[in-house]
CSV table of C-alpha atoms (C1' of nucleotides) in Angstrom, one decimal:
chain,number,residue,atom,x,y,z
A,1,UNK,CA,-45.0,-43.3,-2.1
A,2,UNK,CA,-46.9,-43.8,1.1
A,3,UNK,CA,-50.0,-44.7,1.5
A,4,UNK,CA,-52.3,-41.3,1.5
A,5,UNK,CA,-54.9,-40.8,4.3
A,6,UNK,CA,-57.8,-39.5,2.8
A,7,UNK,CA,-58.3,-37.4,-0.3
A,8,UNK,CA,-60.7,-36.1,-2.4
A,9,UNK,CA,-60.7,-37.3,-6.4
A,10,UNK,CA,-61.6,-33.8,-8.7
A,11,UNK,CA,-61.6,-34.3,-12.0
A,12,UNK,CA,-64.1,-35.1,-14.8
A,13,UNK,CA,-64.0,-38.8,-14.5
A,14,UNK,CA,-65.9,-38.2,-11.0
A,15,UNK,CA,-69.0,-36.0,-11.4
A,16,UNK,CA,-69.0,-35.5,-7.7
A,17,UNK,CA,-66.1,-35.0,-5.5
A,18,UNK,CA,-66.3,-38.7,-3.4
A,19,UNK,CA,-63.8,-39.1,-0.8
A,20,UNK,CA,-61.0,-41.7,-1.5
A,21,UNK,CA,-58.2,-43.6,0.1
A,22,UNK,CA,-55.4,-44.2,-2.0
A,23,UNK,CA,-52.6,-46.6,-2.3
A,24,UNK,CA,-49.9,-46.2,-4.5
A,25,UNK,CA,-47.3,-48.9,-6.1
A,26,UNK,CA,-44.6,-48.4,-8.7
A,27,UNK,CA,-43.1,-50.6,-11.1
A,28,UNK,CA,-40.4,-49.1,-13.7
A,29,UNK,CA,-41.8,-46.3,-14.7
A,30,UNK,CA,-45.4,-46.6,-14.3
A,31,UNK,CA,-47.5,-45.7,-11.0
A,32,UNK,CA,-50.4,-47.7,-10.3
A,33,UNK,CA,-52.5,-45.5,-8.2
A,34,UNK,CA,-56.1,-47.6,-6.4
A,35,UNK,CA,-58.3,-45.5,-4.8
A,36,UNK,CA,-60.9,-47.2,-3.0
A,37,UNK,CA,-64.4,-45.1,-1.9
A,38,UNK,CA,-64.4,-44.5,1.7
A,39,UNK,CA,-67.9,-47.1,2.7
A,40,UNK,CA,-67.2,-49.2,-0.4
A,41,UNK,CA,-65.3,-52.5,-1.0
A,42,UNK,CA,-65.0,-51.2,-5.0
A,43,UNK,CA,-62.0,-50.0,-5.8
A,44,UNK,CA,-60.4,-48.3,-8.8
A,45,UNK,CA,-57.2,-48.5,-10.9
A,46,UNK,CA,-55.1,-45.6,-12.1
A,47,UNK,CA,-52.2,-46.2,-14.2
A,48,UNK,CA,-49.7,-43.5,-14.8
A,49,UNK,CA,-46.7,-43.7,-17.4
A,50,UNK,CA,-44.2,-41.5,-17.2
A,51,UNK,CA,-42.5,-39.4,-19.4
A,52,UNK,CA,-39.1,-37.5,-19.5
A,53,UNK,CA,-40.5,-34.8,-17.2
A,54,UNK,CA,-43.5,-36.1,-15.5
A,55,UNK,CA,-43.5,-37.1,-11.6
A,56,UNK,CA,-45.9,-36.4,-8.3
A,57,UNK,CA,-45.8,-34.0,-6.1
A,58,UNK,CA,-47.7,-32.8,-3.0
A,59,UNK,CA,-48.2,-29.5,-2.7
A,60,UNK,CA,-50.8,-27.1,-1.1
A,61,UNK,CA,-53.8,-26.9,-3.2
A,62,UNK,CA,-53.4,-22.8,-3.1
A,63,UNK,CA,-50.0,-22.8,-4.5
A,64,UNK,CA,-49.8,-25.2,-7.6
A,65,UNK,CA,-46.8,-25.7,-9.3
A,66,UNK,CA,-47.3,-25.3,-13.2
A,67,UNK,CA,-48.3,-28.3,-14.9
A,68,UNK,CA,-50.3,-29.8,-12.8
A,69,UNK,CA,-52.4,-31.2,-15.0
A,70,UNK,CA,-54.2,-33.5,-12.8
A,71,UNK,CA,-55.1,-33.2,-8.9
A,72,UNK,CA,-56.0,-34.8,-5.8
A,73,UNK,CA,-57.0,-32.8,-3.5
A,74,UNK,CA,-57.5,-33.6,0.8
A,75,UNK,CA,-60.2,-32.9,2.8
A,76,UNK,CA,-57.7,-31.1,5.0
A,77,UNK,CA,-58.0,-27.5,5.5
A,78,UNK,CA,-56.1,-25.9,4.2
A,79,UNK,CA,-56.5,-28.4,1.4
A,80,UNK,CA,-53.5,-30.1,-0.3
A,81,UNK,CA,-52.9,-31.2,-3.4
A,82,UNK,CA,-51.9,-34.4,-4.9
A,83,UNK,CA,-50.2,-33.1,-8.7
A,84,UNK,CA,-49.4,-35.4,-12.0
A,85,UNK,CA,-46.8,-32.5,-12.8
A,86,UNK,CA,-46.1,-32.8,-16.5
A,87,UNK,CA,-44.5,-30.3,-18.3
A,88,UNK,CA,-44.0,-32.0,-21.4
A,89,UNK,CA,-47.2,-33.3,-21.5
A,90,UNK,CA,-45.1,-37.0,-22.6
A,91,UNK,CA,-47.0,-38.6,-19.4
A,92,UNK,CA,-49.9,-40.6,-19.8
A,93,UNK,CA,-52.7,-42.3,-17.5
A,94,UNK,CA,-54.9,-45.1,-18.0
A,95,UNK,CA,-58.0,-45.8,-15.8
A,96,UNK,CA,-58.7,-49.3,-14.6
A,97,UNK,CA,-55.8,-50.4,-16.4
A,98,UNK,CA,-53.0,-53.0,-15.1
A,99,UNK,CA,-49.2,-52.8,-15.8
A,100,UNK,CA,-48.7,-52.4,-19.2
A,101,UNK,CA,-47.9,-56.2,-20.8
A,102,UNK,CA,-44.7,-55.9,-22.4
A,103,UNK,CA,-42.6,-54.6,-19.5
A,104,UNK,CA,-40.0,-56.7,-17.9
A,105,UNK,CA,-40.2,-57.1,-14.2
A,106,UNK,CA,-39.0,-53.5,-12.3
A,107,UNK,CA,-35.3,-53.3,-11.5
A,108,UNK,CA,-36.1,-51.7,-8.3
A,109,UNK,CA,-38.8,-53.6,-6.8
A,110,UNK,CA,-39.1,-57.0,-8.4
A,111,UNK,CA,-34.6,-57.6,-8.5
A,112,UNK,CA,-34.7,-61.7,-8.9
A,113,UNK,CA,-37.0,-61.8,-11.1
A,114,UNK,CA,-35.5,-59.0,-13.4
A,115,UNK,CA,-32.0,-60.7,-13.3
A,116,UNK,CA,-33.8,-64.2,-14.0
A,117,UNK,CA,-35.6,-62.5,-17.5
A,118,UNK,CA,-32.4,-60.8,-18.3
A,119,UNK,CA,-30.0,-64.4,-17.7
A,120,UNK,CA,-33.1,-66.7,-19.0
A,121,UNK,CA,-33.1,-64.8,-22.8
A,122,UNK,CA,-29.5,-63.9,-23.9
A,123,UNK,CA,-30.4,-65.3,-27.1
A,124,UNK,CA,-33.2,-62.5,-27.3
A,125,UNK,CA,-32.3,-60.8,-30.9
A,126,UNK,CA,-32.7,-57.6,-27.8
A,127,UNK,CA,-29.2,-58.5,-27.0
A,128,UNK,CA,-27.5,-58.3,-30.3
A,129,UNK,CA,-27.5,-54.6,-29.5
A,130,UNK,CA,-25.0,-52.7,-27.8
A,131,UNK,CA,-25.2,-52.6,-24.3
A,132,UNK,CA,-26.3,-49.1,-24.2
A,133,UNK,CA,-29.0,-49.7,-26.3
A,134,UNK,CA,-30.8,-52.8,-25.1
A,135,UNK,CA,-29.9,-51.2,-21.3
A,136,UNK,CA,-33.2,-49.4,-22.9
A,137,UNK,CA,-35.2,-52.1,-24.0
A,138,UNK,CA,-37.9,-52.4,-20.8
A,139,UNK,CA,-39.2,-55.7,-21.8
A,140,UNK,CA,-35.4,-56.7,-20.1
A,141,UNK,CA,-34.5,-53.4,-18.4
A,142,UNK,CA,-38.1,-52.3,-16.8
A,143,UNK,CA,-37.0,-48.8,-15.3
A,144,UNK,CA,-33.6,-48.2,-16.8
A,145,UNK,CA,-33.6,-44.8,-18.5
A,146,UNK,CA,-30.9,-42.3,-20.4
A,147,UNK,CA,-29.4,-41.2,-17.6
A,148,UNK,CA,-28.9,-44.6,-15.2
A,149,UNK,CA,-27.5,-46.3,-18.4
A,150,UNK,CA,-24.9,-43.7,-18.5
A,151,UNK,CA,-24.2,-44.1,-14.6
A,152,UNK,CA,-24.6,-47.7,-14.6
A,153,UNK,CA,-21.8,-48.7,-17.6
A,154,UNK,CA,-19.8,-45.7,-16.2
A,155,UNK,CA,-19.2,-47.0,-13.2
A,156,UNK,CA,-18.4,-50.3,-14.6
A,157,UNK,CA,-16.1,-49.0,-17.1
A,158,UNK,CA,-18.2,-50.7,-20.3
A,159,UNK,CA,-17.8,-49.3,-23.2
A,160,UNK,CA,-21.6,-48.5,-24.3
A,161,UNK,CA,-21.4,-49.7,-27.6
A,162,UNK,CA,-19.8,-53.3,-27.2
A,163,UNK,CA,-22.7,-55.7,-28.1
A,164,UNK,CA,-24.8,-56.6,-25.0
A,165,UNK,CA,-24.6,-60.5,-25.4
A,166,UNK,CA,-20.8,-60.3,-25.0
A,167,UNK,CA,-21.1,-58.3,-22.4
A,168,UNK,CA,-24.0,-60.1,-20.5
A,169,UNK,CA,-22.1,-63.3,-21.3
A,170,UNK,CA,-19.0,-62.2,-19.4
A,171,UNK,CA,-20.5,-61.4,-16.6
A,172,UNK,CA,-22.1,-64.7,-16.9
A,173,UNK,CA,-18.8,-66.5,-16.9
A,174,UNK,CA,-17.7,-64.0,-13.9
A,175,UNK,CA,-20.6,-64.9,-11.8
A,176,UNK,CA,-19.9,-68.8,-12.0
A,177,UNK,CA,-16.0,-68.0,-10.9
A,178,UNK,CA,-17.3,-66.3,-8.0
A,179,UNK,CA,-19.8,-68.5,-6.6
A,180,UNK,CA,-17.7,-71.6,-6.7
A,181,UNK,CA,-15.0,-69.2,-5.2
A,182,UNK,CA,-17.4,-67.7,-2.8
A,183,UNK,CA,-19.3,-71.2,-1.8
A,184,UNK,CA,-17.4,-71.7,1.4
A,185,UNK,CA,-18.5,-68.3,2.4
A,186,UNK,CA,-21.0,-66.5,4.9
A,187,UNK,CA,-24.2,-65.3,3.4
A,188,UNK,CA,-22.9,-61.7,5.0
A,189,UNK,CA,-19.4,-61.8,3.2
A,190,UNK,CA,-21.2,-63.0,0.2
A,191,UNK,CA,-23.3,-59.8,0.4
A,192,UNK,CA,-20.4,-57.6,1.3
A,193,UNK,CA,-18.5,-58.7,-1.9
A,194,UNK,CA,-21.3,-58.7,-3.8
A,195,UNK,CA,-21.9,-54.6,-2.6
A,196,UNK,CA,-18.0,-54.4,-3.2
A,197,UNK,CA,-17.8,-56.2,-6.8
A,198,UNK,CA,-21.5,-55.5,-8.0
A,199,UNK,CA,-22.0,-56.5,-11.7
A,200,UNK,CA,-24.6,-54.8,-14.3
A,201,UNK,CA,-27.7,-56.4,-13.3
A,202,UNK,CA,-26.5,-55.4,-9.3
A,203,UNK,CA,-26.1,-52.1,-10.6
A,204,UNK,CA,-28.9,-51.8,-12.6
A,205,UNK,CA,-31.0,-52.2,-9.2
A,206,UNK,CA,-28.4,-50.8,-6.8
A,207,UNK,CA,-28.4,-47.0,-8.9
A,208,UNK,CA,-32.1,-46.4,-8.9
A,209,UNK,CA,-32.3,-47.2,-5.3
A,210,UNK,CA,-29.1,-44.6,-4.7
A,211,UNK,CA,-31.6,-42.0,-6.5
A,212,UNK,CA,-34.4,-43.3,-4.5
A,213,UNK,CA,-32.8,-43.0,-1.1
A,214,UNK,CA,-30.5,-39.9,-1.4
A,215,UNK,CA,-33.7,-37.6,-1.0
A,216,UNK,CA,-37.2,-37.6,-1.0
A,217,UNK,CA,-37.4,-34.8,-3.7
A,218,UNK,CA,-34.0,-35.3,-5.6
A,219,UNK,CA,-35.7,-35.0,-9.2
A,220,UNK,CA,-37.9,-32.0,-8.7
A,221,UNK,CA,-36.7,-29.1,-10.6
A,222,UNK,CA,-38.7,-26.8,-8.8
A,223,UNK,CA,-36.5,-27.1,-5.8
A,224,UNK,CA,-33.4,-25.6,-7.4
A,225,UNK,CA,-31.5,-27.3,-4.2
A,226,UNK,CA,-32.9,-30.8,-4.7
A,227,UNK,CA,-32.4,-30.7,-8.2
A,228,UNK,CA,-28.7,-29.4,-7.9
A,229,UNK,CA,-28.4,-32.5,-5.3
A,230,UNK,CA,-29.3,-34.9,-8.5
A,231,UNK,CA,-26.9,-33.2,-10.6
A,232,UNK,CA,-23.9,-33.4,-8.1
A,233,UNK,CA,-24.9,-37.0,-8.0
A,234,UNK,CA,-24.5,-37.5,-11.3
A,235,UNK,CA,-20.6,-38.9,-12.7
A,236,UNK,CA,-21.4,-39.2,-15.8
A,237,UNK,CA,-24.5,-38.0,-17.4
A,238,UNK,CA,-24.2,-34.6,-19.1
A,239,UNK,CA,-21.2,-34.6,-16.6
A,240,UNK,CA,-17.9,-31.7,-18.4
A,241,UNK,CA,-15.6,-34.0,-19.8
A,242,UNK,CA,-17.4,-36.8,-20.3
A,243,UNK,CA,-17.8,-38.0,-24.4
A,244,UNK,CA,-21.5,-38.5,-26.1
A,245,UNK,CA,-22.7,-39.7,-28.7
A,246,UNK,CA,-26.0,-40.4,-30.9
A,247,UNK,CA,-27.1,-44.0,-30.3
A,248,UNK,CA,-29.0,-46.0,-33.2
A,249,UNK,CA,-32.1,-44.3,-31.6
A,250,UNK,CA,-31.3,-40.6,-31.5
A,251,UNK,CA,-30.6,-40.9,-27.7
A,252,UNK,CA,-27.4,-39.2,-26.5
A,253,UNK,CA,-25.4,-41.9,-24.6
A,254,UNK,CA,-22.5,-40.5,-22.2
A,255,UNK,CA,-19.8,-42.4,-21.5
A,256,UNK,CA,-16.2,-41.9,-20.8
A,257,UNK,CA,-13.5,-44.0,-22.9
A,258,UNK,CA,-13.6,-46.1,-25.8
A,259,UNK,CA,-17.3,-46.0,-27.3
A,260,UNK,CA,-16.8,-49.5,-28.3
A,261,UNK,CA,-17.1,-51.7,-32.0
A,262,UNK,CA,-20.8,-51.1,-32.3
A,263,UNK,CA,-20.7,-47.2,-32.1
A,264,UNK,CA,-22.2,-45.7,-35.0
A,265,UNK,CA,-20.0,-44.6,-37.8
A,266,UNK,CA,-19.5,-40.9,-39.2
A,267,UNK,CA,-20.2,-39.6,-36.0
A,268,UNK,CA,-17.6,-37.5,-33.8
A,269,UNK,CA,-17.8,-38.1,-30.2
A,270,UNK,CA,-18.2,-34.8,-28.9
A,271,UNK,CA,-17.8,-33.2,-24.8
A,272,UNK,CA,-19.0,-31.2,-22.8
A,273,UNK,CA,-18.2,-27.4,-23.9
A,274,UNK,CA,-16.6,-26.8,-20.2
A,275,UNK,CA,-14.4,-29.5,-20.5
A,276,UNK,CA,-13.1,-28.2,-23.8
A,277,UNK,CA,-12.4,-24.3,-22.2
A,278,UNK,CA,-10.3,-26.0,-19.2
A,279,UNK,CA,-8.8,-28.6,-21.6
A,280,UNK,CA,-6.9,-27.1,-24.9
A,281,UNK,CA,-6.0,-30.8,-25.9
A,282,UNK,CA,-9.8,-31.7,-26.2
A,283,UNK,CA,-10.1,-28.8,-28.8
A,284,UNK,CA,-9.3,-31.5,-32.1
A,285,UNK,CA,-11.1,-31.2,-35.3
A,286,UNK,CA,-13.5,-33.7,-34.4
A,287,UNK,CA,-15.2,-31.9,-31.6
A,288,UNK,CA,-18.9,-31.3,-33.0
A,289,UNK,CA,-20.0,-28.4,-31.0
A,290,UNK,CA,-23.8,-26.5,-31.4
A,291,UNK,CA,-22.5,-23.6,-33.3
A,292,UNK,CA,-20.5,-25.8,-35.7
A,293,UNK,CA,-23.6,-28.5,-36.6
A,294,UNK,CA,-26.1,-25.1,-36.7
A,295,UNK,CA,-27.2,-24.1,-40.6
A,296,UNK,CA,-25.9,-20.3,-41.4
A,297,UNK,CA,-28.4,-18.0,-42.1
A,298,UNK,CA,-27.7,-17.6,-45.2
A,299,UNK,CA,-28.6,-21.0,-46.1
A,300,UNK,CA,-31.6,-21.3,-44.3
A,301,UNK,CA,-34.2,-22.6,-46.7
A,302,UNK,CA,-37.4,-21.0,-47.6
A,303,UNK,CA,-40.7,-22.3,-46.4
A,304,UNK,CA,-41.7,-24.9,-48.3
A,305,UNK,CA,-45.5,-24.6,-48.3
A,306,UNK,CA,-47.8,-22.2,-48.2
A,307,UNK,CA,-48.9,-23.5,-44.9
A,308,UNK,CA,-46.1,-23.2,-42.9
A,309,UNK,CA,-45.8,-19.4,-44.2
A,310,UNK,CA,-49.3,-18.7,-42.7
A,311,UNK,CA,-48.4,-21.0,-39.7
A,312,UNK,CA,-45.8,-18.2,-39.3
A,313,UNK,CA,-42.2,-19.1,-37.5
A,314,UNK,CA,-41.7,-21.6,-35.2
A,315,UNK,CA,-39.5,-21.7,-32.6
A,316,UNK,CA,-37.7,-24.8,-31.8
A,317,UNK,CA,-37.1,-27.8,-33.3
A,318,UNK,CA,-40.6,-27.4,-34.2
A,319,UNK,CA,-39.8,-25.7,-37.1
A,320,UNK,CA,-37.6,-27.8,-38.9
A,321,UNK,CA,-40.2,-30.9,-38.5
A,322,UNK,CA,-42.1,-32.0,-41.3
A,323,UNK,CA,-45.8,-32.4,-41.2
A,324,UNK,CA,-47.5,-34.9,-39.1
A,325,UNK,CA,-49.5,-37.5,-41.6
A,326,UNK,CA,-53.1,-38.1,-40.4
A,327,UNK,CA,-53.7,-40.6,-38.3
A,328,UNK,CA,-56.8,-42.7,-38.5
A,329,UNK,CA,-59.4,-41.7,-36.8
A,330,UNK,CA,-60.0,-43.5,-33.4
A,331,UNK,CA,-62.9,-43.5,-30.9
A,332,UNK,CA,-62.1,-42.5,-27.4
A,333,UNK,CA,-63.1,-46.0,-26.1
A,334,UNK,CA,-60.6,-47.7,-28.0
A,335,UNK,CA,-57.6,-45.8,-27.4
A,336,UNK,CA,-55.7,-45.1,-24.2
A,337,UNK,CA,-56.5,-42.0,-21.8
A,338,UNK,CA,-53.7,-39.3,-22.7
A,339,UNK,CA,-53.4,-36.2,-20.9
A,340,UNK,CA,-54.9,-32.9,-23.0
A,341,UNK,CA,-53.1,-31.1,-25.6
A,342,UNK,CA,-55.2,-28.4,-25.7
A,343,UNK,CA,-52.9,-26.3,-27.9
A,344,UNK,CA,-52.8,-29.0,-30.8
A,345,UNK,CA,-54.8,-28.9,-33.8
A,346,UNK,CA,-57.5,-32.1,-34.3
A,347,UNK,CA,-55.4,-32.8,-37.2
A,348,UNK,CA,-52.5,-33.0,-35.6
A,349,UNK,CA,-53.8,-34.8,-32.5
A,350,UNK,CA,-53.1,-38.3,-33.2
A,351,UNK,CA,-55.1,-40.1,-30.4
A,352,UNK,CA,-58.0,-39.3,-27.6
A,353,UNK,CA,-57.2,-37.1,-25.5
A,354,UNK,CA,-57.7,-37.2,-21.5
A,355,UNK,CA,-60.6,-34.8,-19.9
A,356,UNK,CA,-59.8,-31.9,-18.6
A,357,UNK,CA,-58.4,-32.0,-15.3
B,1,DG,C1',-34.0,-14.0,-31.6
B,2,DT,C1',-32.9,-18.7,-33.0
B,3,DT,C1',-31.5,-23.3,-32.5
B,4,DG,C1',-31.2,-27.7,-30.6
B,5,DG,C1',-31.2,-30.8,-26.8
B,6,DA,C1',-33.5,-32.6,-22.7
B,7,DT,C1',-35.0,-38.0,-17.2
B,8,DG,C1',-39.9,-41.5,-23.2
B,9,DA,C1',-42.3,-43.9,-26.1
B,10,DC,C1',-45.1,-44.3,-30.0
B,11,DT,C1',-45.5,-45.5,-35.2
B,12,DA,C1',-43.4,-48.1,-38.4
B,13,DC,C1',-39.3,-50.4,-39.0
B,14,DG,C1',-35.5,-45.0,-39.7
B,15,DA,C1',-36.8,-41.1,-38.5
B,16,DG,C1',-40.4,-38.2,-37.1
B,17,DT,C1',-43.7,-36.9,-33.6
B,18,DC,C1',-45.9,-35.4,-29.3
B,19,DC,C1',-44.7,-30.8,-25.8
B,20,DT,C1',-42.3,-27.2,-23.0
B,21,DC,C1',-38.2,-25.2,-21.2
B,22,DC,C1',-33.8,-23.3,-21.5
B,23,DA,C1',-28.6,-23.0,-22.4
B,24,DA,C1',-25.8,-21.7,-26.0
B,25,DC,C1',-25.1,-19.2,-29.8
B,26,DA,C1',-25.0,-15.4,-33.7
DNA sequence: GTTGGATGACTACGAGTCCTCCAACA
């Protein structure tokens, strides 16, 4: 993100609306925003985590996209607007916060030093995981999320489950061959192979910078172009005919192939439903589609407490969850600033929650 | 109208939870 030229900070944490100048850097998934007061050497730290649906976007300050649950707004006129759009609410923000500790160094930003963590600890217990799973792990993989894990050990033809040591190992071995085949070599034909023959760790940099450059925009859902750019990009993820299945985590991992000898047992791979319609062979037994895995009706079960009677239905998942234990209670100072869930109960809120913005 | 899955990460240590949206289904 560029640097911003002047804005205005509203929100609670400033009493009065102080003009700003704002620099922002990234680093796997968190944005680190400092905005420094115009006249003052001070500056001060924001720290923004994503979640599955959170990102920034600058929009005009009349015409807020919903979920914008925390704004910047220039002293432009009209006035524009600087958005943490959320619609999950999953984001979080920390003020005067740095990275947080246990993240790896970013994939995109900080390469060497990610491939040096990654190389320097393959006898991390992290890697006695399947690939697909530890491709998760951001103490190692700082940036990597469901869907470039998917693209990255597509394109490489891994199967996600084999265990991660073996297949880090490998390309260990492969990278040795190469440089004492490559050491007579140009630096530029050393780079040109290296584009043409990239391993896991190349791609794990080279995808997220192919998301990065194809458009400003790509992710935003709200432009039903840009976001139909993103899913044309995709090859894999949530991609017809590709397989999936449940990783040890819960997280659907799509893959095409073999899953590999770690894959989960007593689960079906299952694929996408439009694949199935234009291919009769894929319609086996083992398909697991929605309708199949849903509970009939009939058998629903009544509502087990009182409680969730006078809650009255649920829609969702939400429904079938059981009730949140209670957490301990913590003071605001001690926990991390998380945006509002001004719909939750205080016995279901389970930390401080972020002023109102 | 209902259900489950979706670009994460937490707690506690496997599975549930936070929240909102929407495609697929009966």
């Amino acid at each position: 993100m560029p640097e911003c030229p002047e804005l205005h900070l509203a929100g609670r944490y400033i009493n009065e609306a102080e003009a700003y100048r704002i620099s922002a850097t990234a680093r796997g998934k968190e944005l680190r925003l400092t905005l420094a007061p115009l006249g003052s050497g001070a500056t001060q730290d924001l720290v923004f985590r994503f979640g599955m649906s959170g990102s920034f976007r600058l929009c005009p300050a009349a015409e807020l996209p919903r979920h914008a649950h925390l704004r910047f707004l220039t002293s432009e006129s009209p006035p524009r607007a600087l958005c943490f759009v959320d619609v999950r609410r999953f984001g979080s923000w920390r003020l005067g916060d740095a990275w947080q500790l246990d993240r790896g160094p970013c994939v995109v930003s900080e390469y060497q030093a990610f491939r040096e963590n990654v190389m320097k600890n393959l006898d991390d217990k992290a890697f006695d995981k399947p690939i697909c799973e530890a491709l998760l792990n951001q103490k190692f993989f700082n940036g990597i999320g469901n869907y470039l894990r998917a693209e990255i050990l597509y394109r490489l033809k891994i199967p996600p489950f084999e265990k991660a040591r073996t297949v880090l190992e490998a390309m260990k071995d492969q990278e040795q061959t190469r440089r004492k085949k490559n050491s007579s070599l140009t630096l530029s034909k050393k780079l040109k192979q290296m584009r043409n023959n990239p391993d896991l760790l190349e791609l794990c940099h080279a995808v997220p910078m192919e998301v990065i450059a194809t458009e400003k925009n790509l992710l935003d859902p709200d432009h039903s172009d840009n976001y139909a750019a993103f899913k044309n990009w995709l090859q894999c993820y949530l991609v017809p005919g590709m397989s999936s299945l449940r990783d040890h985590n819960g997280r659907t991992i799509w893959f095409q192939g073999e899953p590999g000898p770690m894959a989960p047992k007593g689960q079906r791979s299952r694929k996408k439903r439009a694949q199935l319609k234009a291919d009769p062979e894929a319609l086996t037994p083992e398909v697991t589609t929605r309708a199949s895995k849903r509970r009939p009706k009939t058998a629903e079960k009544p509502p087990e407490s009182a409680e969730e009677v006078a809650d009255g239905p649920r829609k969702g998942r939400a429904r079938g969850r059981k009730k949140a234990t209670a957490a301990p209670a913590l003071s605001q100072a001690e926990v991390p600033v998380k945006a509002k869930r001004s719909r939750q109960t205080p016995a279901r809120r389970r930390r401080g929650a972020a002023p109102a913005v």
